[in-house]
DNA sequence: GCCCAGGAGTACT
DNA sequence: AGTACTCATGGG
């Protein structure tokens, strides 16, 4: 590898393989990663991130190395459940995705699974995207919205009912729909995104979290729903809205980080976790270390003010 | 054959 | 505000 970055409190494998991102593949002891027209090779040796193909500034931004993970931990580490997830997957950071690719990826994710989503996205890139030669291989750039294949072609690529959503989302994105989202507050941004066909609460929250850096967004998918109801609601059926409200109250401005740690923890360890007794109310409603709301607020303001 | 997968949209109460 | 059904496709 040609260059390196210091990367403390960072775990490349957890960050790439936790399920938040789809455009990577294993390559030797590292990975080849794509984002829009970028493509780089990366591996980790201790606290060093070795890379080539793009500059360090891009990687630093892409992997959110500017986030103070220890302060984030301090803000969300309030109970045994999230603590175990933080311990097992320490170093997982949210990836800053390209907004349009993020919309397309999570519309593609509807009622699907990670291997298939990855394949669908690669097929769309191969179909209409431009390509370039990188690391002795041809890599395909995911198409800008103007270039995404029409519904009929997407159906041939086995996108199923998502094909029509993707075509319309691409038309809106090409018209500039995503350009002003960052200016809006969370509720307005969410409502705007949900005007896109194929984007409801869950996909909107994924786009806000992964595509627009809204660290307070808390996507409720099947895994989070299953894990949260079991660990925090005594396995009682609970609405997604109630789950989100609970998460925002407990984890504050970094709820999105808590979501990703809980998601990968639940998805990878469910067999073990589901064999444990269902936690009683007192075990999960009692907060281990109460951090003052004002302190959390301060951290949130500092992080959000950075952009 | 069944059921489920990082759901959304629609038509019902 | 909750419920049931449908929408493709693939994998267990």
Short mmCIF file of C-alpha atoms (C1' of nucleotides) in Angstrom, two decimals:
data_model
loop_
_atom_site.label_atom_id
_atom_site.label_comp_id
_atom_site.label_asym_id
_atom_site.label_seq_id
_atom_site.Cartn_x
_atom_site.Cartn_y
_atom_site.Cartn_z
CA UNK A 1 0.00 0.00 0.00
CA UNK A 2 1.18 3.46 -0.82
CA UNK A 3 0.14 5.54 2.19
CA UNK A 4 -1.34 5.38 5.64
CA UNK A 5 -3.48 7.26 8.14
CA UNK A 6 -3.57 7.09 11.93
CA UNK A 7 -6.85 5.43 12.89
CA UNK A 8 -7.36 4.98 16.62
CA UNK A 9 -10.67 3.63 17.92
CA UNK A 10 -11.33 2.28 14.45
CA UNK A 11 -12.07 -1.22 13.17
CA UNK A 12 -12.12 -1.51 9.39
CA UNK A 13 -13.78 -4.93 9.31
CA UNK A 14 -16.66 -3.96 11.62
CA UNK A 15 -17.11 -0.67 9.77
CA UNK A 16 -17.36 -2.24 6.32
CA UNK A 17 -19.01 -5.55 7.16
CA UNK A 18 -21.67 -4.42 9.65
CA UNK A 19 -24.28 -4.03 6.93
CA UNK A 20 -24.37 -0.25 6.51
CA UNK A 21 -22.51 -0.29 3.19
CA UNK A 22 -22.59 -2.50 0.12
CA UNK A 23 -19.91 -1.33 -2.30
CA UNK A 24 -16.86 -3.25 -1.07
CA UNK A 25 -15.23 -6.60 -1.59
CA UNK A 26 -12.52 -8.48 0.26
CA UNK A 27 -9.12 -8.27 -1.40
CA UNK A 28 -6.24 -10.14 0.19
CA UNK A 29 -5.80 -8.86 3.74
CA UNK A 30 -7.90 -5.79 2.98
CA UNK A 31 -10.74 -4.47 0.83
CA UNK A 32 -11.45 -2.68 -2.41
CA UNK A 33 -14.08 -0.01 -1.75
CA UNK A 34 -16.08 2.15 -4.15
CA UNK A 35 -18.15 5.27 -3.63
CA UNK A 36 -19.48 7.28 -6.55
CA UNK A 37 -16.49 7.67 -8.91
CA UNK A 38 -13.98 6.86 -6.18
CA UNK A 39 -12.22 3.54 -5.76
CA UNK A 40 -9.54 2.65 -3.24
CA UNK A 41 -7.82 -0.30 -1.62
CA UNK A 42 -7.57 -0.32 2.16
CA UNK A 43 -6.34 -2.54 4.98
CA UNK A 44 -5.66 -2.08 8.67
CA UNK A 45 -2.53 -2.78 10.69
CA UNK A 46 -3.15 -1.91 14.29
CA UNK A 47 -3.82 1.81 14.55
CA UNK A 48 -2.80 2.39 10.96
CA UNK A 49 -5.07 2.47 7.96
CA UNK A 50 -3.10 1.54 4.84
CA UNK A 51 -4.57 2.69 1.56
CA UNK A 52 -4.01 3.52 -2.09
CA UNK A 53 -6.07 4.87 -4.95
CA UNK A 54 -7.56 7.94 -3.25
CA UNK A 55 -6.17 10.62 -0.96
CA UNK A 56 -6.17 10.46 2.82
CA UNK A 57 -8.61 13.33 3.16
CA UNK A 58 -11.25 11.35 1.38
CA UNK A 59 -10.73 8.24 3.49
CA UNK A 60 -10.73 10.29 6.68
CA UNK A 61 -14.07 11.77 5.72
CA UNK A 62 -15.54 8.55 4.29
CA UNK A 63 -14.80 6.53 7.43
CA UNK A 64 -15.77 9.38 9.79
CA UNK A 65 -12.38 9.37 11.49
CA UNK A 66 -13.25 12.87 12.70
CA UNK A 67 -15.97 11.46 14.98
CA UNK A 68 -14.80 11.23 18.59
CA UNK A 69 -15.88 7.66 19.18
CA UNK A 70 -15.09 7.75 22.89
CA UNK A 71 -17.32 10.73 23.46
CA UNK A 72 -20.03 9.04 21.42
CA UNK A 73 -19.66 5.97 23.59
CA UNK A 74 -19.99 8.11 26.69
CA UNK A 75 -23.23 9.51 25.35
CA UNK A 76 -24.93 6.18 24.51
CA UNK A 77 -23.42 3.63 26.93
CA UNK A 78 -26.34 3.55 29.33
CA UNK A 79 -27.28 -0.10 29.82
CA UNK A 80 -25.86 -3.65 29.61
CA UNK A 81 -27.35 -4.31 26.18
CA UNK A 82 -25.75 -1.43 24.31
CA UNK A 83 -22.59 -1.86 26.36
CA UNK A 84 -22.10 -5.41 25.12
CA UNK A 85 -22.66 -4.31 21.52
CA UNK A 86 -20.13 -1.49 21.95
CA UNK A 87 -17.58 -3.89 23.44
CA UNK A 88 -17.95 -6.56 20.77
CA UNK A 89 -17.90 -4.20 17.79
CA UNK A 90 -15.71 -1.42 19.13
CA UNK A 91 -14.24 0.65 16.32
CA UNK A 92 -17.32 0.48 14.10
CA UNK A 93 -17.85 3.91 12.59
CA UNK A 94 -20.64 5.23 10.42
CA UNK A 95 -19.63 5.60 6.79
CA UNK A 96 -20.44 8.85 4.99
CA UNK A 97 -22.21 7.57 1.90
CA UNK A 98 -23.00 9.43 -1.29
CA UNK A 99 -26.60 10.62 -0.80
CA UNK A 100 -27.94 9.41 -4.15
CA UNK A 101 -26.23 6.04 -3.90
CA UNK A 102 -27.57 5.76 -0.37
CA UNK A 103 -31.14 6.38 -1.55
CA UNK A 104 -30.74 3.86 -4.37
CA UNK A 105 -29.11 1.30 -2.06
CA UNK A 106 -31.79 1.39 0.60
CA UNK A 107 -34.67 1.43 -1.87
CA UNK A 108 -33.01 -1.68 -3.28
CA UNK A 109 -32.85 -3.10 0.26
CA UNK A 110 -36.64 -3.20 0.67
CA UNK A 111 -37.71 -6.70 1.82
CA UNK A 112 -34.41 -8.13 0.64
CA UNK A 113 -31.19 -9.42 2.18
CA UNK A 114 -27.63 -8.17 2.21
CA UNK A 115 -26.08 -10.57 -0.34
CA UNK A 116 -28.87 -9.90 -2.80
CA UNK A 117 -28.76 -6.12 -2.24
CA UNK A 118 -25.04 -6.15 -2.97
CA UNK A 119 -25.62 -8.13 -6.14
CA UNK A 120 -28.47 -5.87 -7.30
CA UNK A 121 -26.37 -2.74 -6.80
CA UNK A 122 -23.40 -4.22 -8.64
CA UNK A 123 -25.71 -5.26 -11.51
CA UNK A 124 -27.07 -1.71 -11.81
CA UNK A 125 -23.53 -0.32 -11.91
CA UNK A 126 -22.45 -2.88 -14.48
CA UNK A 127 -25.50 -2.19 -16.66
CA UNK A 128 -25.23 1.57 -17.15
CA UNK A 129 -22.30 2.82 -15.13
CA UNK A 130 -19.00 3.79 -16.62
CA UNK A 131 -16.06 1.62 -15.72
CA UNK A 132 -12.39 2.08 -15.01
CA UNK A 133 -9.34 -0.09 -14.50
CA UNK A 134 -8.25 -0.29 -10.86
CA UNK A 135 -5.96 -2.75 -9.13
CA UNK A 136 -5.81 -5.10 -12.12
CA UNK A 137 -9.57 -5.24 -12.38
CA UNK A 138 -12.43 -3.46 -14.09
CA UNK A 139 -14.64 -1.65 -11.58
CA UNK A 140 -18.04 -0.20 -12.43
CA UNK A 141 -19.14 3.20 -11.20
CA UNK A 142 -22.68 3.34 -9.83
CA UNK A 143 -24.70 5.49 -12.25
CA UNK A 144 -25.64 9.05 -11.42
CA UNK A 145 -29.45 9.41 -11.32
CA UNK A 146 -29.54 10.67 -14.92
CA UNK A 147 -27.93 7.46 -16.09
CA UNK A 148 -29.78 4.84 -14.07
CA UNK A 149 -31.42 2.19 -16.24
CA UNK A 150 -35.20 2.49 -16.77
CA UNK A 151 -37.71 0.26 -14.98
CA UNK A 152 -37.85 -2.38 -17.68
CA UNK A 153 -34.11 -2.96 -17.62
CA UNK A 154 -34.08 -2.99 -13.82
CA UNK A 155 -36.75 -5.69 -13.86
CA UNK A 156 -34.60 -7.72 -16.18
CA UNK A 157 -31.84 -7.30 -13.59
CA UNK A 158 -34.21 -8.90 -11.04
CA UNK A 159 -34.89 -5.76 -9.02
CA UNK A 160 -38.55 -6.82 -8.92
CA UNK A 161 -41.10 -4.32 -7.58
CA UNK A 162 -38.24 -2.01 -6.55
CA UNK A 163 -37.62 -1.21 -10.23
CA UNK A 164 -40.43 1.34 -10.50
CA UNK A 165 -39.41 2.98 -7.22
CA UNK A 166 -35.81 3.30 -8.39
CA UNK A 167 -36.78 4.85 -11.71
CA UNK A 168 -38.90 7.50 -10.01
CA UNK A 169 -36.33 8.14 -7.28
CA UNK A 170 -33.70 8.65 -9.96
CA UNK A 171 -35.92 11.16 -11.77
CA UNK A 172 -36.41 13.14 -8.57
CA UNK A 173 -32.73 13.02 -7.67
CA UNK A 174 -31.80 14.16 -11.17
CA UNK A 175 -34.14 17.11 -10.69
CA UNK A 176 -32.20 18.15 -7.58
CA UNK A 177 -34.51 16.73 -4.95
CA UNK A 178 -31.66 15.67 -2.64
CA UNK A 179 -29.68 18.90 -2.88
CA UNK A 180 -31.44 20.90 -0.16
CA UNK A 181 -32.08 18.14 2.34
CA UNK A 182 -29.24 19.08 4.71
CA UNK A 183 -30.72 22.50 5.37
CA UNK A 184 -33.93 21.12 6.74
CA UNK A 185 -34.46 20.01 10.32
CA UNK A 186 -34.78 16.29 10.95
CA UNK A 187 -38.57 16.17 10.70
CA UNK A 188 -38.72 18.26 7.53
CA UNK A 189 -35.86 16.34 5.94
CA UNK A 190 -37.61 13.09 6.75
CA UNK A 191 -40.92 14.27 5.31
CA UNK A 192 -39.18 15.46 2.15
CA UNK A 193 -37.42 12.14 1.62
CA UNK A 194 -40.67 10.28 2.22
CA UNK A 195 -42.16 12.03 -0.80
CA UNK A 196 -39.92 9.78 -2.91
CA UNK A 197 -41.72 6.62 -4.03
CA UNK A 198 -40.18 3.65 -2.20
CA UNK A 199 -39.03 5.81 0.70
CA UNK A 200 -41.01 5.55 3.95
CA UNK A 201 -39.84 5.89 7.57
CA UNK A 202 -37.17 3.20 7.59
CA UNK A 203 -35.46 4.03 4.31
CA UNK A 204 -35.70 7.76 5.05
CA UNK A 205 -33.94 7.25 8.38
CA UNK A 206 -31.21 5.18 6.72
CA UNK A 207 -30.64 7.94 4.17
CA UNK A 208 -30.56 10.60 6.89
CA UNK A 209 -28.11 8.59 8.99
CA UNK A 210 -25.81 7.19 6.30
CA UNK A 211 -26.20 9.78 3.56
CA UNK A 212 -26.71 13.06 5.41
CA UNK A 213 -24.81 12.55 8.65
CA UNK A 214 -27.86 12.91 10.86
CA UNK A 215 -26.50 10.93 13.81
CA UNK A 216 -29.81 11.19 15.66
CA UNK A 217 -31.73 9.24 12.99
CA UNK A 218 -32.71 5.74 14.21
CA UNK A 219 -33.87 3.39 11.42
CA UNK A 220 -36.21 0.67 12.70
CA UNK A 221 -35.85 -2.43 10.55
CA UNK A 222 -36.77 -6.05 11.26
CA UNK A 223 -33.61 -6.75 13.30
CA UNK A 224 -33.80 -3.59 15.37
CA UNK A 225 -37.50 -4.21 15.96
CA UNK A 226 -36.81 -7.77 17.10
CA UNK A 227 -33.89 -6.79 19.32
CA UNK A 228 -35.45 -3.69 20.86
CA UNK A 229 -38.77 -5.36 21.69
CA UNK A 230 -36.95 -8.21 23.37
CA UNK A 231 -34.33 -6.23 25.25
CA UNK A 232 -36.19 -3.05 26.12
CA UNK A 233 -39.90 -3.88 25.92
CA UNK A 234 -40.08 -7.35 27.56
CA UNK A 235 -40.87 -8.81 24.15
CA UNK A 236 -44.17 -6.94 23.98
CA UNK A 237 -45.31 -5.83 20.55
CA UNK A 238 -44.30 -2.19 20.19
CA UNK A 239 -44.86 0.26 17.36
CA UNK A 240 -41.85 1.46 15.37
CA UNK A 241 -42.71 4.98 16.45
CA UNK A 242 -42.52 4.04 20.13
CA UNK A 243 -39.22 2.24 19.55
CA UNK A 244 -37.76 5.33 17.87
CA UNK A 245 -39.00 7.64 20.59
CA UNK A 246 -37.49 5.40 23.26
CA UNK A 247 -34.18 5.26 21.38
CA UNK A 248 -34.01 9.01 20.94
CA UNK A 249 -34.70 9.56 24.63
CA UNK A 250 -32.16 7.00 25.77
CA UNK A 251 -29.37 7.52 23.26
CA UNK A 252 -29.91 11.19 22.42
CA UNK A 253 -28.14 12.82 19.51
CA UNK A 254 -26.05 9.73 18.79
CA UNK A 255 -28.96 7.30 18.58
CA UNK A 256 -27.86 6.42 15.05
CA UNK A 257 -24.57 5.06 16.34
CA UNK A 258 -26.44 3.01 18.93
CA UNK A 259 -28.67 1.70 16.15
CA UNK A 260 -25.77 0.43 14.06
CA UNK A 261 -24.07 -1.28 16.99
CA UNK A 262 -27.35 -2.90 18.08
CA UNK A 263 -28.14 -3.91 14.50
CA UNK A 264 -24.90 -5.78 13.85
CA UNK A 265 -24.88 -7.27 17.34
CA UNK A 266 -28.42 -8.62 16.97
CA UNK A 267 -27.91 -9.83 13.41
CA UNK A 268 -24.67 -11.69 14.10
CA UNK A 269 -25.40 -13.05 17.56
CA UNK A 270 -29.14 -13.64 17.56
CA UNK A 271 -28.89 -17.35 18.23
CA UNK A 272 -26.94 -16.69 21.41
CA UNK A 273 -28.94 -13.64 22.42
CA UNK A 274 -32.33 -15.27 21.95
CA UNK A 275 -31.39 -18.10 24.30
CA UNK A 276 -30.83 -15.72 27.17
CA UNK A 277 -33.80 -14.90 29.43
CA UNK A 278 -35.80 -11.89 28.35
CA UNK A 279 -34.57 -8.96 30.46
CA UNK A 280 -36.94 -7.70 33.13
CA UNK A 281 -38.05 -4.14 33.05
CA UNK A 282 -35.77 -3.10 35.87
CA UNK A 283 -32.70 -4.45 34.10
CA UNK A 284 -33.01 -2.31 31.01
CA UNK A 285 -34.91 0.74 32.16
CA UNK A 286 -32.39 1.36 34.87
CA UNK A 287 -29.62 3.38 33.33
CA UNK A 288 -26.12 2.38 34.34
CA UNK A 289 -24.49 5.75 34.25
CA UNK A 290 -26.78 8.71 33.97
CA UNK A 291 -25.14 11.34 31.88
CA UNK A 292 -26.65 14.76 32.22
CA UNK A 293 -28.88 15.72 29.34
CA UNK A 294 -27.08 19.03 29.09
CA UNK A 295 -23.79 17.24 28.48
CA UNK A 296 -25.30 15.12 25.74
CA UNK A 297 -26.87 18.21 24.22
CA UNK A 298 -23.50 19.90 24.20
CA UNK A 299 -21.85 17.01 22.36
CA UNK A 300 -24.65 16.88 19.83
CA UNK A 301 -24.43 20.59 19.12
CA UNK A 302 -20.66 20.37 18.71
CA UNK A 303 -20.86 17.50 16.24
CA UNK A 304 -23.74 18.86 14.23
CA UNK A 305 -22.18 22.32 14.10
CA UNK A 306 -19.11 20.90 12.41
CA UNK A 307 -20.72 20.83 9.01
"C1'" DG B 1 -44.35 -26.43 -0.21
"C1'" DC B 2 -43.39 -23.03 3.65
"C1'" DC B 3 -41.49 -18.54 5.72
"C1'" DC B 4 -38.52 -14.63 5.86
"C1'" DA B 5 -35.47 -10.96 4.12
"C1'" DG B 6 -32.18 -3.72 6.68
"C1'" DG B 7 -40.48 -2.43 3.60
"C1'" DA B 8 -43.62 0.38 1.04
"C1'" DG B 9 -48.18 1.38 -0.77
"C1'" DT B 10 -52.96 0.83 -0.57
"C1'" DA B 11 -57.38 -0.26 1.10
"C1'" DC B 12 -59.69 -1.27 4.54
"C1'" DT B 13 -61.66 -0.79 9.71
"C1'" DA C 1 -53.98 4.54 14.64
"C1'" DG C 2 -53.88 -0.41 13.70
"C1'" DT C 3 -54.51 -4.44 10.21
"C1'" DA C 4 -54.30 -7.22 5.89
"C1'" DC C 5 -52.99 -7.70 1.49
"C1'" DT C 6 -49.87 -7.25 -2.47
"C1'" DC C 7 -45.74 -6.25 -4.70
"C1'" DA C 8 -40.59 -9.83 -7.05
"C1'" DT C 9 -37.05 -12.67 -5.98
"C1'" DG C 10 -33.89 -15.61 -3.58
"C1'" DG C 11 -32.41 -18.42 0.27
"C1'" DG C 12 -33.10 -21.43 4.29
#
